Amino acid sequence: GIQVEQSPPDLILQEGANSTLRCNFSDSVNNLQWFHQNPWGQLINLFYIPSGTKQNGRLSATTVATERYSLLYISSSQTTDSGVYFCAVAAGSGGYNKLIFGAGTRLAVHP
Amino acid sequence: DAGVTQSPTHLIKTRGQQVTLRCSPISGHKSVSWYQQVLGQGPQFIFQYYEKEERGRGNFPDRFSARQFPNYSSELNVNALLLGDSALYLCASSLGSSGNTIYFGEGSWLTVV
């Protein structure tokens, strides 16, 4: 099955700093999403980005499908950005969405 | 519009008991999936249902079962609970069966004692 690797596993930032999170995947995918899991456990969808570049406020993401990686950029970080960021992919074989999650990047933003 | 809703939010069960978790997808979404997240790990796929039919199943024992109703809501049942079943159970919905944005509910925290 598809392998998903995220780096770094842990990240500590001062408020206002920028960061880049990386997701490598081992096979072609038709679904790639970035999620933020808040301290209460809810997975919040950030981007649906199987290819290309998207931006939403201070967040942006780029997926280079041919090279099998995706990047999530966080600019001017805030304490509310703390939590775990997951990359998840699906190959879509069989006509269903089986999201394979990476182990996550645990982000702590300090004031 | 309401997002994906799950119930109950927290529950405690004893080993050997059975549990039923419920999920209502976003209005208009026909696909519901279930995931298990053990503390410190990423979610693991359990089932996907689309148009009331099982479309995919993850590597979970037969103690886990699910169904989808005509209104597209879903139930996840776990029989003969084990301590290792303690986890956050997440329901997700999407418009179609594949290649769509997937939205998650707030989850049901299950503790087995």
Coordinates of C-alpha atoms in Angstrom, one line a residue, chain A residues 17-108:
Chain A
A17 CA 7.7 32.7 12.4
N18 CA 7.2 30.9 9.1
S19 CA 7.4 27.2 8.6
T20 CA 7.3 24.5 5.9
L21 CA 5.9 21.0 6.5
R22 CA 6.6 18.2 4.0
C23 CA 4.7 15.1 3.0
N24 CA 6.2 12.4 0.8
F25 CA 4.1 9.6 -0.7
S26 CA 5.2 6.4 -2.4
D27 CA 2.7 6.1 -5.3
S28 CA 0.3 8.0 -7.5
V29 CA -2.7 9.5 -5.8
N30 CA -6.0 11.0 -6.8
N31 CA -6.6 12.6 -3.4
L32 CA -4.3 14.5 -1.1
Q33 CA -5.5 16.5 1.8
W34 CA -3.9 18.5 4.6
F35 CA -5.6 18.5 8.0
H36 CA -5.1 20.4 11.3
Q37 CA -6.1 18.4 14.3
N38 CA -6.9 20.7 17.2
P39 CA -6.4 19.8 20.9
W40 CA -10.0 18.6 21.1
G41 CA -9.4 16.0 18.4
Q42 CA -11.3 17.6 15.5
L43 CA -9.7 17.2 12.1
I44 CA -10.1 20.4 10.1
N45 CA -9.7 20.2 6.4
L46 CA -7.1 22.8 5.2
F47 CA -6.6 21.9 1.6
Y48 CA -7.7 19.3 -1.0
I49 CA -4.7 19.4 -3.2
P50 CA -3.8 16.3 -5.3
S51 CA -1.8 18.6 -7.5
G52 CA -0.9 22.3 -8.0
T53 CA -0.8 25.2 -5.5
K54 CA -3.5 26.7 -3.3
Q55 CA -3.5 29.5 -0.8
N56 CA -5.9 30.4 2.0
G57 CA -4.9 33.3 4.1
R58 CA -1.6 32.6 5.9
L59 CA -1.6 29.0 4.7
S60 CA -0.6 27.7 1.3
A61 CA 0.1 24.3 -0.1
T62 CA 1.9 22.9 -3.1
T63 CA 1.7 19.3 -4.4
V64 CA 4.2 18.1 -7.1
A65 CA 2.4 14.9 -8.0
T66 CA 5.1 13.7 -10.5
E67 CA 7.7 13.9 -7.7
R68 CA 5.3 12.6 -5.1
Y69 CA 5.5 15.2 -2.4
S70 CA 3.5 18.0 -1.0
L71 CA 4.4 21.1 1.1
L72 CA 2.3 23.1 3.6
Y73 CA 3.5 26.6 4.3
I74 CA 2.5 28.5 7.4
S75 CA 3.4 32.1 7.5
S76 CA 3.3 34.5 10.4
S77 CA 2.4 31.7 12.8
Q78 CA 0.0 32.3 15.7
T79 CA -0.6 30.3 18.9
T80 CA -3.8 29.1 17.5
D81 CA -1.9 27.2 14.8
S82 CA -0.6 24.8 17.4
G83 CA -1.7 21.2 17.0
V84 CA -1.0 18.3 14.8
Y85 CA -0.9 18.6 11.0
F86 CA -1.7 15.5 9.0
C87 CA -1.2 14.8 5.3
A88 CA -3.5 12.1 4.0
V89 CA -3.6 10.5 0.5
A90 CA -5.8 8.1 -1.4
A91 CA -5.1 6.2 -4.5
G92 CA -8.7 5.9 -5.5
S93 CA -8.3 2.3 -6.7
G94 CA -11.6 0.4 -6.5
G95 CA -13.5 3.7 -6.7
Y96 CA -13.4 4.6 -3.0
N97 CA -11.6 7.0 -0.7
K98 CA -9.3 5.2 1.7
L99 CA -7.3 8.0 3.1
I100 CA -3.8 6.9 4.3
F101 CA -2.5 9.3 6.9
G102 CA 1.1 10.2 7.8
A103 CA 2.2 10.2 11.4
G104 CA 1.7 14.0 11.6
T105 CA 3.8 17.0 12.4
R106 CA 3.2 18.3 16.0
L107 CA 3.5 22.1 16.0
A108 CA 3.8 24.2 19.1

